[in-house]
PDB file of C-alpha atoms and ligand atoms in Angstrom:
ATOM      1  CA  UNK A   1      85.332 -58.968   4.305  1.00 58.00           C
ATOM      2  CA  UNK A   2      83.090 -56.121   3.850  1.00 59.00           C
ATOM      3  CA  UNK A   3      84.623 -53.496   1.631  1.00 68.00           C
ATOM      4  CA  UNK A   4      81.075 -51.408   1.205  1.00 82.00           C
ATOM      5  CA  UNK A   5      81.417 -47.920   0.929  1.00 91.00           C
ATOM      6  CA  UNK A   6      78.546 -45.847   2.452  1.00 97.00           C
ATOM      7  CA  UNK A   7      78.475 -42.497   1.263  1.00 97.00           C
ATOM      8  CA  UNK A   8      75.273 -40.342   2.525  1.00 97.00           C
ATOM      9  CA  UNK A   9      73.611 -37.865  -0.442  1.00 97.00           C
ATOM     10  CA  UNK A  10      75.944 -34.998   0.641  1.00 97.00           C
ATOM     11  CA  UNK A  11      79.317 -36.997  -0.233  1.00 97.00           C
ATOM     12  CA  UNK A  12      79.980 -37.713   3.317  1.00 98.00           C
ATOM     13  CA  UNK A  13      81.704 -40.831   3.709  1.00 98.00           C
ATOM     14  CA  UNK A  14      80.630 -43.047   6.514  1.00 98.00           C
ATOM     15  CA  UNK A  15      83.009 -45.255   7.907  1.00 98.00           C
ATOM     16  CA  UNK A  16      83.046 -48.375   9.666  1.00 97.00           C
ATOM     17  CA  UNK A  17      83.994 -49.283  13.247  1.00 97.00           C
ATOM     18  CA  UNK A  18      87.462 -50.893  12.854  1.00 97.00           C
ATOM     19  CA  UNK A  19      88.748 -47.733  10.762  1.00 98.00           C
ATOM     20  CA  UNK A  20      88.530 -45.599  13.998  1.00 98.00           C
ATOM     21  CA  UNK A  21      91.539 -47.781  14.719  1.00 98.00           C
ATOM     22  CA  UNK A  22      93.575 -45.915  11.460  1.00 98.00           C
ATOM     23  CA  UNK A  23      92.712 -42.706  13.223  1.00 99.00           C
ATOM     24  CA  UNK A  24      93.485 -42.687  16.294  1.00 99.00           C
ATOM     25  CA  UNK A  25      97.484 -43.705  15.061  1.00 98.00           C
ATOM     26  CA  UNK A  26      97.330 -41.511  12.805  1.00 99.00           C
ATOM     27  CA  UNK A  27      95.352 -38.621  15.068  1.00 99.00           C
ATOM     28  CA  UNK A  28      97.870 -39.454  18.111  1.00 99.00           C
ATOM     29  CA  UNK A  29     101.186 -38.991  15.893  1.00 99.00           C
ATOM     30  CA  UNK A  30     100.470 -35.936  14.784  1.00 99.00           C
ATOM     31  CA  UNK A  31      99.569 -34.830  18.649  1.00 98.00           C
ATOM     32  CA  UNK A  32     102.645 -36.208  19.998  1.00 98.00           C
ATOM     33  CA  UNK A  33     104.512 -34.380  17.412  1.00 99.00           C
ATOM     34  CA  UNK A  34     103.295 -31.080  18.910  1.00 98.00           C
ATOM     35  CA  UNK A  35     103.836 -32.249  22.220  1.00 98.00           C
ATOM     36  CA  UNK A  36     107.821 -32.815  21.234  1.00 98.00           C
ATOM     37  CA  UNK A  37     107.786 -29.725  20.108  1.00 98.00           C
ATOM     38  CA  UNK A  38     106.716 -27.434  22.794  1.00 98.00           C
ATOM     39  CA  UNK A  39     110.058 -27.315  24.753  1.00 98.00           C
ATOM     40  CA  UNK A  40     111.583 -25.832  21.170  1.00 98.00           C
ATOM     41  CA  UNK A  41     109.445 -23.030  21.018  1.00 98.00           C
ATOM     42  CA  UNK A  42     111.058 -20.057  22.509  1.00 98.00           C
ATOM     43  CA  UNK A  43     112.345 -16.658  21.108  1.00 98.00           C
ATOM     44  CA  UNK A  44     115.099 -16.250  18.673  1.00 98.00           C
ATOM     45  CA  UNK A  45     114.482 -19.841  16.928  1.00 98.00           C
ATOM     46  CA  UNK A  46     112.806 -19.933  13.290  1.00 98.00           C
ATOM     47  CA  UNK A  47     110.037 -21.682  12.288  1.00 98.00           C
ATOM     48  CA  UNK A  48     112.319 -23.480   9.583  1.00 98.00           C
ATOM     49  CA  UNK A  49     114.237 -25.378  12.610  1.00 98.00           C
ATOM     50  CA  UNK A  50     110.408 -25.847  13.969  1.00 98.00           C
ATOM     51  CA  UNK A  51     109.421 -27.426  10.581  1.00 99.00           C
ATOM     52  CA  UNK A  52     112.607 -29.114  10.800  1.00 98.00           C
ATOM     53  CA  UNK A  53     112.112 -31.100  13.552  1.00 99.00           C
ATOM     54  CA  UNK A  54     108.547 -31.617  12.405  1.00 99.00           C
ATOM     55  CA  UNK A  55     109.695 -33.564   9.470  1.00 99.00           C
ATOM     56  CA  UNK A  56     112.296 -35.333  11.263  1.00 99.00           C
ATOM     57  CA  UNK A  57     109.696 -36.763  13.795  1.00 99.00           C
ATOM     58  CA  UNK A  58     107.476 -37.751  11.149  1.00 99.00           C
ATOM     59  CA  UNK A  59     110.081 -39.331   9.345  1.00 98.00           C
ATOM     60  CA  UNK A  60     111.630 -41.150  12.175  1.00 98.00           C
ATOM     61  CA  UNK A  61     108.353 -42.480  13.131  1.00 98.00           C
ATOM     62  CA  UNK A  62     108.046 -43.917   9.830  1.00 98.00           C
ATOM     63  CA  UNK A  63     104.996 -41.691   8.511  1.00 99.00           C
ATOM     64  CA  UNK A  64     104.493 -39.260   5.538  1.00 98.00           C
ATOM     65  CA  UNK A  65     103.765 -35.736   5.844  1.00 99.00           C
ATOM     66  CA  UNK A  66     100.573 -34.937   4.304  1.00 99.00           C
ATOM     67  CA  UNK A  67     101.623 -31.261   3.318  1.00 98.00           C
ATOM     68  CA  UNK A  68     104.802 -31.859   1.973  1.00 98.00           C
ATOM     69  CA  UNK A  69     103.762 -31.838  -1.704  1.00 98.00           C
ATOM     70  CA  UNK A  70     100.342 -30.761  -1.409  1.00 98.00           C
ATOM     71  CA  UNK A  71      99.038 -28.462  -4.298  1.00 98.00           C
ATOM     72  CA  UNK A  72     102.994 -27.483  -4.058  1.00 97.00           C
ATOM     73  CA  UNK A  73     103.382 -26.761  -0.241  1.00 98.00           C
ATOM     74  CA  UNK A  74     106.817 -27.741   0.587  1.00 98.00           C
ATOM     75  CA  UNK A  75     106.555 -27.983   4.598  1.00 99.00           C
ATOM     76  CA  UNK A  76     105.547 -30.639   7.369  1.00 99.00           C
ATOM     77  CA  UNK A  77     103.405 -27.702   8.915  1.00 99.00           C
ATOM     78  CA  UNK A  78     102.392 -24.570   8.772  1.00 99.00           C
ATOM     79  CA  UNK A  79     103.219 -22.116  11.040  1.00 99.00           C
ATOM     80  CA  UNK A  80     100.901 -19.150  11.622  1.00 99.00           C
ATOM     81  CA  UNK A  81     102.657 -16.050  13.779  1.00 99.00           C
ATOM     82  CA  UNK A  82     100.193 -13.322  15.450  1.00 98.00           C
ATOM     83  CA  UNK A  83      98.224 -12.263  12.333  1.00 98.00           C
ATOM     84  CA  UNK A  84      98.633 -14.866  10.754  1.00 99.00           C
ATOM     85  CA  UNK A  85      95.190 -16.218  10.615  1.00 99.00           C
ATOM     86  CA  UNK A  86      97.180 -20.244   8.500  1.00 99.00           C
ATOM     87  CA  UNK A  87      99.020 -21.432   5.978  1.00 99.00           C
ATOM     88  CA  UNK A  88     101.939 -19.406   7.437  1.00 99.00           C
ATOM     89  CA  UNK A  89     105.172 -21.110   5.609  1.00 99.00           C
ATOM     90  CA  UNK A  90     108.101 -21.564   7.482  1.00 99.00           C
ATOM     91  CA  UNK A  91     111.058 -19.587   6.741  1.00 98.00           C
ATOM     92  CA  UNK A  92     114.027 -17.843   8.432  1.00 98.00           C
ATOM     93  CA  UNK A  93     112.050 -15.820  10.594  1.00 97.00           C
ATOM     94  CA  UNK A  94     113.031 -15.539  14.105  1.00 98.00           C
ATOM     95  CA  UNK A  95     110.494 -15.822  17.140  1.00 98.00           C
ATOM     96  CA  UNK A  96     110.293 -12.685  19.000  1.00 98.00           C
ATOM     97  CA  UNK A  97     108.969 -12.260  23.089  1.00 98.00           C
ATOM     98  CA  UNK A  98     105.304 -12.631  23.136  1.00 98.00           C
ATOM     99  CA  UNK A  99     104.826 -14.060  19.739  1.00 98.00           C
ATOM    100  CA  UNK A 100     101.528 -15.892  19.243  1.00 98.00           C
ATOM    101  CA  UNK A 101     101.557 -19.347  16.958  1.00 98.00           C
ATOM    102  CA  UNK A 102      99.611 -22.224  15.524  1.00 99.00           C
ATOM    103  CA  UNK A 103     101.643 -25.106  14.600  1.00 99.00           C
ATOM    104  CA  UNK A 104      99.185 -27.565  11.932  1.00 99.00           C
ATOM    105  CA  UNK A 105     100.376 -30.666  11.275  1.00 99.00           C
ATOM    106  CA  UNK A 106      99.075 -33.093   9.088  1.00 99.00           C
ATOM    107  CA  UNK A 107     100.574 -36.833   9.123  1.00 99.00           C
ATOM    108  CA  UNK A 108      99.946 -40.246   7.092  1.00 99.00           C
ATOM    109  CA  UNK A 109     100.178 -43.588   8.779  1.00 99.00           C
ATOM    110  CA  UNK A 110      99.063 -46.753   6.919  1.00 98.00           C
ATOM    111  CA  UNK A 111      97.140 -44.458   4.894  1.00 98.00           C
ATOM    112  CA  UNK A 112      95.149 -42.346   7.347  1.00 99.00           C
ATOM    113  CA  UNK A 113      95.296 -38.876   7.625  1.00 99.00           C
ATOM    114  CA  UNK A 114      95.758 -37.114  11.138  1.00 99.00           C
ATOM    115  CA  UNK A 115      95.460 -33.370  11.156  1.00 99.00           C
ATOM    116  CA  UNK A 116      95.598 -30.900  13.950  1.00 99.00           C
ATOM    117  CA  UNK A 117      96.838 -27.949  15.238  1.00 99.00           C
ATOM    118  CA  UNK A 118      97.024 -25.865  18.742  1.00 98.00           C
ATOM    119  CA  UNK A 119      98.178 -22.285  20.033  1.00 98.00           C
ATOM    120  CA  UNK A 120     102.336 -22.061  20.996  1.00 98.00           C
ATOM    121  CA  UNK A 121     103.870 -19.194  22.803  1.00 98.00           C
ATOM    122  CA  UNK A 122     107.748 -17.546  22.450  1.00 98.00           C
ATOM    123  CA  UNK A 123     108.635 -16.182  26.083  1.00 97.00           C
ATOM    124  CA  UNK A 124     105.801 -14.187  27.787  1.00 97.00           C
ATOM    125  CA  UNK A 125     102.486 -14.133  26.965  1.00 98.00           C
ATOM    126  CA  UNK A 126     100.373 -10.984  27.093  1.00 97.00           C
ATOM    127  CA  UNK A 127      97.198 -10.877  28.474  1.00 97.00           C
ATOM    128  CA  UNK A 128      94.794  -9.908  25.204  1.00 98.00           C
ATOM    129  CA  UNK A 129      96.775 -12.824  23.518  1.00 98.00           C
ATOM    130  CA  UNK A 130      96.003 -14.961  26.147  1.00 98.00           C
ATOM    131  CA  UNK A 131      92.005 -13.987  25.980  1.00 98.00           C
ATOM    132  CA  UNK A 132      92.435 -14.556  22.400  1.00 98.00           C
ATOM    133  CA  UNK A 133      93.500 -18.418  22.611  1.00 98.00           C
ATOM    134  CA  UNK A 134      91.312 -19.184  25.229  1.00 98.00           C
ATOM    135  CA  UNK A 135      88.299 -17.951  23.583  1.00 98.00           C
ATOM    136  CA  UNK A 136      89.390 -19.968  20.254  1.00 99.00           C
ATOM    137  CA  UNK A 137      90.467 -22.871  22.649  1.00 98.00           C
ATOM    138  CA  UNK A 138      87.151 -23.192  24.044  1.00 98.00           C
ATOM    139  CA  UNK A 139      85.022 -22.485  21.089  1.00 99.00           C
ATOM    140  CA  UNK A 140      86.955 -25.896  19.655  1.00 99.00           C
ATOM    141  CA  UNK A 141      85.475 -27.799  22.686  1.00 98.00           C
ATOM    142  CA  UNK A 142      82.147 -26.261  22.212  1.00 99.00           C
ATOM    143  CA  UNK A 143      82.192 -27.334  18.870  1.00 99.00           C
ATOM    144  CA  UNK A 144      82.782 -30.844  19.373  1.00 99.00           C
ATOM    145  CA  UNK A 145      80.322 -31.359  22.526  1.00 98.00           C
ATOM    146  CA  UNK A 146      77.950 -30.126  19.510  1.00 99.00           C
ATOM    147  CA  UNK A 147      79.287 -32.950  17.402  1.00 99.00           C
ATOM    148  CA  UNK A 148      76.843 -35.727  18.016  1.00 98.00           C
ATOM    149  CA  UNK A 149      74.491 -38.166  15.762  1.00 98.00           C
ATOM    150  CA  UNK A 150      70.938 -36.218  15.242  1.00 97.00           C
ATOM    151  CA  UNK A 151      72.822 -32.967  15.617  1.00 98.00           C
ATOM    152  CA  UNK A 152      73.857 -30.987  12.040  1.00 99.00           C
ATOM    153  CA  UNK A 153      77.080 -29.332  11.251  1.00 99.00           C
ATOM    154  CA  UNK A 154      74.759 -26.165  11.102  1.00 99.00           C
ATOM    155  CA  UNK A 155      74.733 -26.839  15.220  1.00 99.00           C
ATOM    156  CA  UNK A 156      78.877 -27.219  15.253  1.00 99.00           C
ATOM    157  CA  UNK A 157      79.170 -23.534  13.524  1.00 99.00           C
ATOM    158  CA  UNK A 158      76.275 -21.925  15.656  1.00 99.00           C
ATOM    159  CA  UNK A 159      77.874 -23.549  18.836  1.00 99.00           C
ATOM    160  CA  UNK A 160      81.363 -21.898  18.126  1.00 99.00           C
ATOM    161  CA  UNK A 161      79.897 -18.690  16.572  1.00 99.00           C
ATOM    162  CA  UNK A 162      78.002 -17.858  19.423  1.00 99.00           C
ATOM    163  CA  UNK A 163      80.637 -18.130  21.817  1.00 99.00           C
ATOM    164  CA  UNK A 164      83.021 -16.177  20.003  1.00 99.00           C
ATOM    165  CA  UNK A 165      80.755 -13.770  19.555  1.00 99.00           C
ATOM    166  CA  UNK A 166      79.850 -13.538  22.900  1.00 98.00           C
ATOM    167  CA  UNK A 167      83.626 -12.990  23.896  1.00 99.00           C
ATOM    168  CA  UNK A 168      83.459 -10.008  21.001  1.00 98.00           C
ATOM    169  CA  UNK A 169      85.826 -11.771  18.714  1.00 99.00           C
ATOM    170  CA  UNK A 170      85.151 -12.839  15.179  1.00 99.00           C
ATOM    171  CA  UNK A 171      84.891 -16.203  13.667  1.00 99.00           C
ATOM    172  CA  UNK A 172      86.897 -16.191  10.055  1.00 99.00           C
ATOM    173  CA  UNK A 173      84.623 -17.500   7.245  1.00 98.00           C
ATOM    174  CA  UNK A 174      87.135 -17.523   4.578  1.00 98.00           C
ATOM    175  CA  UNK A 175      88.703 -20.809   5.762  1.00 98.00           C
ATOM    176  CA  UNK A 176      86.982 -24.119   7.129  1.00 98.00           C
ATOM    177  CA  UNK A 177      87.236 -27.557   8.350  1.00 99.00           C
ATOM    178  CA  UNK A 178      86.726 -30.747   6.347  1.00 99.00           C
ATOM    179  CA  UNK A 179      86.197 -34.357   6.091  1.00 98.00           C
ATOM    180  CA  UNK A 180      89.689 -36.506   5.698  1.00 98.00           C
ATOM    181  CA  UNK A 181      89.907 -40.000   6.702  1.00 98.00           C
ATOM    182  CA  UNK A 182      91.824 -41.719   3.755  1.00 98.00           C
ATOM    183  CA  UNK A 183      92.103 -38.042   1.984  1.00 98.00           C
ATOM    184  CA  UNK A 184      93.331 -34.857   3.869  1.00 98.00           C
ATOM    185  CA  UNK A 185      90.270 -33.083   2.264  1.00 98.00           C
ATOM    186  CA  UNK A 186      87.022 -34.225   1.617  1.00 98.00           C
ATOM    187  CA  UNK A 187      83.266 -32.876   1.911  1.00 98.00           C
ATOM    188  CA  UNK A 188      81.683 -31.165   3.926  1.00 98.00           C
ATOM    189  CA  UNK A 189      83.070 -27.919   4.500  1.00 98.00           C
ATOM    190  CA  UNK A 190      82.764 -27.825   8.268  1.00 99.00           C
ATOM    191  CA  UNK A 191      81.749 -23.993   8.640  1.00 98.00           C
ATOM    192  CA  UNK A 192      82.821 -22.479  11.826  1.00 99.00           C
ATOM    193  CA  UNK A 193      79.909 -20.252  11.845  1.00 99.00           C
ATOM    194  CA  UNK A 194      76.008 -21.096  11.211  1.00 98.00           C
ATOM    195  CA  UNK A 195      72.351 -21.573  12.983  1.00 98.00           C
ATOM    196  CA  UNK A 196      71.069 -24.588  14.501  1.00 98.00           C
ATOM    197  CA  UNK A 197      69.199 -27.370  12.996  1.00 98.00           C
ATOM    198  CA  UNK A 198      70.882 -26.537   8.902  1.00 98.00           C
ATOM    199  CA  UNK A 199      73.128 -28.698   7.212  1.00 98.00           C
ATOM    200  CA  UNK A 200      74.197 -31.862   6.928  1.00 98.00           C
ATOM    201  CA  UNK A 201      73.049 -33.939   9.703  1.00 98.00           C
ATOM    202  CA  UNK A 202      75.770 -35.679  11.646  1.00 98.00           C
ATOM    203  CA  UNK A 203      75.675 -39.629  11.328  1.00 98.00           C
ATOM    204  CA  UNK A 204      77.792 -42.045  12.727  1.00 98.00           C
ATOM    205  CA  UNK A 205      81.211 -42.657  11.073  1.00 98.00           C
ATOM    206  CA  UNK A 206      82.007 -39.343   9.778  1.00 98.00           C
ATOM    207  CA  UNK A 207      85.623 -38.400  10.025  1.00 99.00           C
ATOM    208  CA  UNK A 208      86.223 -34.278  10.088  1.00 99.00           C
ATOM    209  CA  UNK A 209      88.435 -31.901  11.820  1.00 99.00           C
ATOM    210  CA  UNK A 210      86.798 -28.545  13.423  1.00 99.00           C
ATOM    211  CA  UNK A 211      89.323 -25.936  13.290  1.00 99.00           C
ATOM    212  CA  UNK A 212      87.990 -22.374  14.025  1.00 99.00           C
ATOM    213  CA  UNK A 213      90.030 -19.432  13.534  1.00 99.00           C
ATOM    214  CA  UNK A 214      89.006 -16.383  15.524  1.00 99.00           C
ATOM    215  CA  UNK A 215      90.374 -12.875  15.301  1.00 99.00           C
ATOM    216  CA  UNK A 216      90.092  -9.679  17.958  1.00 98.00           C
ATOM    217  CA  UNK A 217      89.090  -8.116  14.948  1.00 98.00           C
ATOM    218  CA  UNK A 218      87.398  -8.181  12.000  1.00 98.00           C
ATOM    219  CA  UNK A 219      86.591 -11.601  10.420  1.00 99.00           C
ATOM    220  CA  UNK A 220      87.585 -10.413   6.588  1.00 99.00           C
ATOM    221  CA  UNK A 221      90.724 -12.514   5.747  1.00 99.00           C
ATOM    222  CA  UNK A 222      93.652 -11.954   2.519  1.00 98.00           C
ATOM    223  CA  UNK A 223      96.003 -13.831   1.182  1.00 98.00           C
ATOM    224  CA  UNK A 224      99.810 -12.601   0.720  1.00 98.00           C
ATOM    225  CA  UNK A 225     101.582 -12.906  -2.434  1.00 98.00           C
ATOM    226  CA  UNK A 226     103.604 -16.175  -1.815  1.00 98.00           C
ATOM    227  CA  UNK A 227      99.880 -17.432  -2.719  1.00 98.00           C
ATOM    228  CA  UNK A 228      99.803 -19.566   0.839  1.00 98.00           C
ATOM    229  CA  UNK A 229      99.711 -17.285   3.800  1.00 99.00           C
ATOM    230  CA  UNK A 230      96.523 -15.943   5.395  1.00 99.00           C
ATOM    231  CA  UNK A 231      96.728 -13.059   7.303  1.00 99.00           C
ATOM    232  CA  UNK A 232      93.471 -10.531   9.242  1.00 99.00           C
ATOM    233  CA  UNK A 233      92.673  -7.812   6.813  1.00 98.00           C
ATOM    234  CA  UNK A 234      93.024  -5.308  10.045  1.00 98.00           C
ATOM    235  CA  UNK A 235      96.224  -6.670  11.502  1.00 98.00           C
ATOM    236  CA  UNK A 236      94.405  -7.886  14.409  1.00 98.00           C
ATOM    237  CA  UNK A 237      95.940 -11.069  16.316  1.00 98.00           C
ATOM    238  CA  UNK A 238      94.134 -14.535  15.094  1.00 99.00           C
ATOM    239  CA  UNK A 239      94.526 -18.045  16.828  1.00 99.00           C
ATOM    240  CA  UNK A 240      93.204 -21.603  15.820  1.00 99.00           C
ATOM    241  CA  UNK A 241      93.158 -24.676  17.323  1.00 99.00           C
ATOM    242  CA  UNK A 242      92.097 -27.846  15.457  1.00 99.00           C
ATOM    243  CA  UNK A 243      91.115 -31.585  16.169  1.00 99.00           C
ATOM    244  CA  UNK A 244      90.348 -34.809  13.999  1.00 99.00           C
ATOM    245  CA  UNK A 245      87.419 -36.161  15.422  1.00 99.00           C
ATOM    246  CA  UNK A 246      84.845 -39.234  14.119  1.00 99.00           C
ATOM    247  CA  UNK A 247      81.343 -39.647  14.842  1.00 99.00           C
ATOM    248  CA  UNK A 248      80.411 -42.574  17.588  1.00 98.00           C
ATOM    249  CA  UNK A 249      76.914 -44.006  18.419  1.00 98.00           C
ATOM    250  CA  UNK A 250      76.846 -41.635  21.649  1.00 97.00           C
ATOM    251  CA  UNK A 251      78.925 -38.514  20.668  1.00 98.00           C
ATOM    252  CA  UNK A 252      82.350 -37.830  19.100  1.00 98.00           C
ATOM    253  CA  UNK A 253      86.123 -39.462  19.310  1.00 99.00           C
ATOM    254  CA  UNK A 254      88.906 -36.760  19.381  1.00 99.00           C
ATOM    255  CA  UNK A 255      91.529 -38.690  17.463  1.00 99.00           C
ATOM    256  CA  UNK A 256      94.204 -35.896  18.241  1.00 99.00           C
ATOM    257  CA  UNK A 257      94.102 -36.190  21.932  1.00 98.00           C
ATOM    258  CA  UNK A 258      97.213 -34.764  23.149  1.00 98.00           C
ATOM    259  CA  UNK A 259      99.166 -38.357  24.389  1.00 98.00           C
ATOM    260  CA  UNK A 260     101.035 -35.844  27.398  1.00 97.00           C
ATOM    261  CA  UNK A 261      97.421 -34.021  27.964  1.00 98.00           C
ATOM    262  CA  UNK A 262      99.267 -30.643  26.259  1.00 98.00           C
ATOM    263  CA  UNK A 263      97.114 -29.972  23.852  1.00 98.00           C
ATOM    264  CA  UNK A 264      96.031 -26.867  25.987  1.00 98.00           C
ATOM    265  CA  UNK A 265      97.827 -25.109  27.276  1.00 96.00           C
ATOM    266  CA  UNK A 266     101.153 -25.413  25.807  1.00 95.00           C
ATOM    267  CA  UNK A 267     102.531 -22.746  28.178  1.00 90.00           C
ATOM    268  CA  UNK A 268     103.001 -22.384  32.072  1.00 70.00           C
TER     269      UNK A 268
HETATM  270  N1  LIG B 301      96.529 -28.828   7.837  1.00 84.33           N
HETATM  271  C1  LIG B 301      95.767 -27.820   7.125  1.00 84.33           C
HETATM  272  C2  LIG B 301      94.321 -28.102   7.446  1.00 84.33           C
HETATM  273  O1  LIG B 301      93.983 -28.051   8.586  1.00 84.33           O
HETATM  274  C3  LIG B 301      96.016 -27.839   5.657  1.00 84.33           C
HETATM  275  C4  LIG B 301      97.370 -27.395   5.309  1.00 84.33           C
HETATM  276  S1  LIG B 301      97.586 -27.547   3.632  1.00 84.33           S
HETATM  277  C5  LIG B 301      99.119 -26.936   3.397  1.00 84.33           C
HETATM  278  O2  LIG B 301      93.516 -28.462   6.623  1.00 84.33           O
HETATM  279  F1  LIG B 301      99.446 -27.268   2.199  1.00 84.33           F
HETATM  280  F2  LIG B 301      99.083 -25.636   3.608  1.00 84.33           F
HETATM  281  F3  LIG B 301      99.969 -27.455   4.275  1.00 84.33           F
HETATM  282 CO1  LIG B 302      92.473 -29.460   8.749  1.00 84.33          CO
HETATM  283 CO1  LIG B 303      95.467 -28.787   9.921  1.00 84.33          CO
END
């Protein structure tokens, strides 16, 4: 058996072929957990029966939540409403009409982490909202067609950050993706923002998410006194979507692939 360990002079683990197998369980648990969970999504329900059912469905399918525990957290997700920009704990807080949400979920099967998140909605969806997600949606996608061998993570950030900007929204700096593979959080710090052609250089067998949050504001983020939730310094509305992908020969592997194709949208 070959149990080298290749890690390149940034940190960046490389892995082999057969632990893209690990992933993509892991990856497609934690997307068919947000697929269950669409139909529950509605106004008047809390994001503690969300969480709820979260934890069941990781339980029942015989895997460990990743947050529960983590530096303290004490939830199978987090669950980010409007402002929100994540990290939003989930509490007794009803869904109102219109509200905006990310639901992250990070699993552990056989010791691989799986870690992603998408936009919900509660009853009717307004149109700026809608602008928002799809602009955040798409600057995900744009971010991982950038994710190739010869390309750097410098070409990931620029990718998203141009589009966004483009749209006039902001890309949030405060908060980033990350490796994980078998850790939730490893190096690099997959920037969201960036110019072409700087950091890291993207080899095969890297395992990272991409996660952008954008705002319809300002970028400038704080976080509230229960020391976990992120909001926009301006109030403005903030999505994220985020997928586990690894590195391949040719391109990228989205581990989190959606198993009902919902990943986007997960409304009419
Ligand atoms: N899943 C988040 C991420 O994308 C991390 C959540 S950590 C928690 O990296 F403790 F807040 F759950
Ligand atoms: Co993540
Ligand atoms: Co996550």
């Amino acid at each position: 058996m070959d149990t080298k360990t290749r890690i390149t002079r940034e940190g960046i683990r490389l892995y082999n072929p057969e632990d893209f197998e690990g992933m993509r369980k892991a990856g497609r648990l934690a997307a068919d957990i947000l697929d269950r969970i669409i139909p529950l999504v509605e106004p008047g329900v809390t994001t503690e029966v969300l969480d709820r059912a979260i934890e069941d469905m990781v339980n029942d399918a015989g895997a460990t939540s990743a947050t529960i525990g983590y530096k303290g957290y004490q939830h199978a997700s987090c669950i980010s409403i409007n402002h929100v920009v994540c990290h939003g704990i989930p509490s007794d807080k009803k869904l109102k009409d219109g509200d905006i949400l990310n639901i992250d979920v990070t699993v552990i099967v056989d010791g691989w982490y799986g870690d992603t998140s998408r936009m919900f909605v509660a009853g009717k969806l307004n149109r700026k909202a809608e602008r928002l997600i799809e602009v955040t949606h798409e600057a995900l996608m744009r971010g991982i067609e950038a994710a190739k061998p010869g390309n750097t993570f410098g070409d990931i950030g620029f990718a998203i950050q141009s589009f966004v900007e483009k749209n006039r929204m902001s890309v949030v700096r405060d908060f980033c993706g990350h490796g994980l593979g078998q850790v939730f959080h490893a190096p690099p710090n997959v920037l969201h923002y960036g110019r072409p052609g700087t950091g890291p250089l993207l080899q095969e067998g890297m395992f990272f998410t991409i996660e952008p949050m954008v705002n319809l504001g300002r970028p400038e983020t704080k976080v509230l006194g229960d020391d976990w939730t992120a909001v926009t310094r301006d109030k403005s509305l903030s999505a994220q979507y985020e997928h586990s992908i690894g590195i391949t020969a040719e391109g990228s592997e989205i581990f989190t692939l959606s198993p009902a194709d919902k990943f986007h949208p997960t409304y009419g």
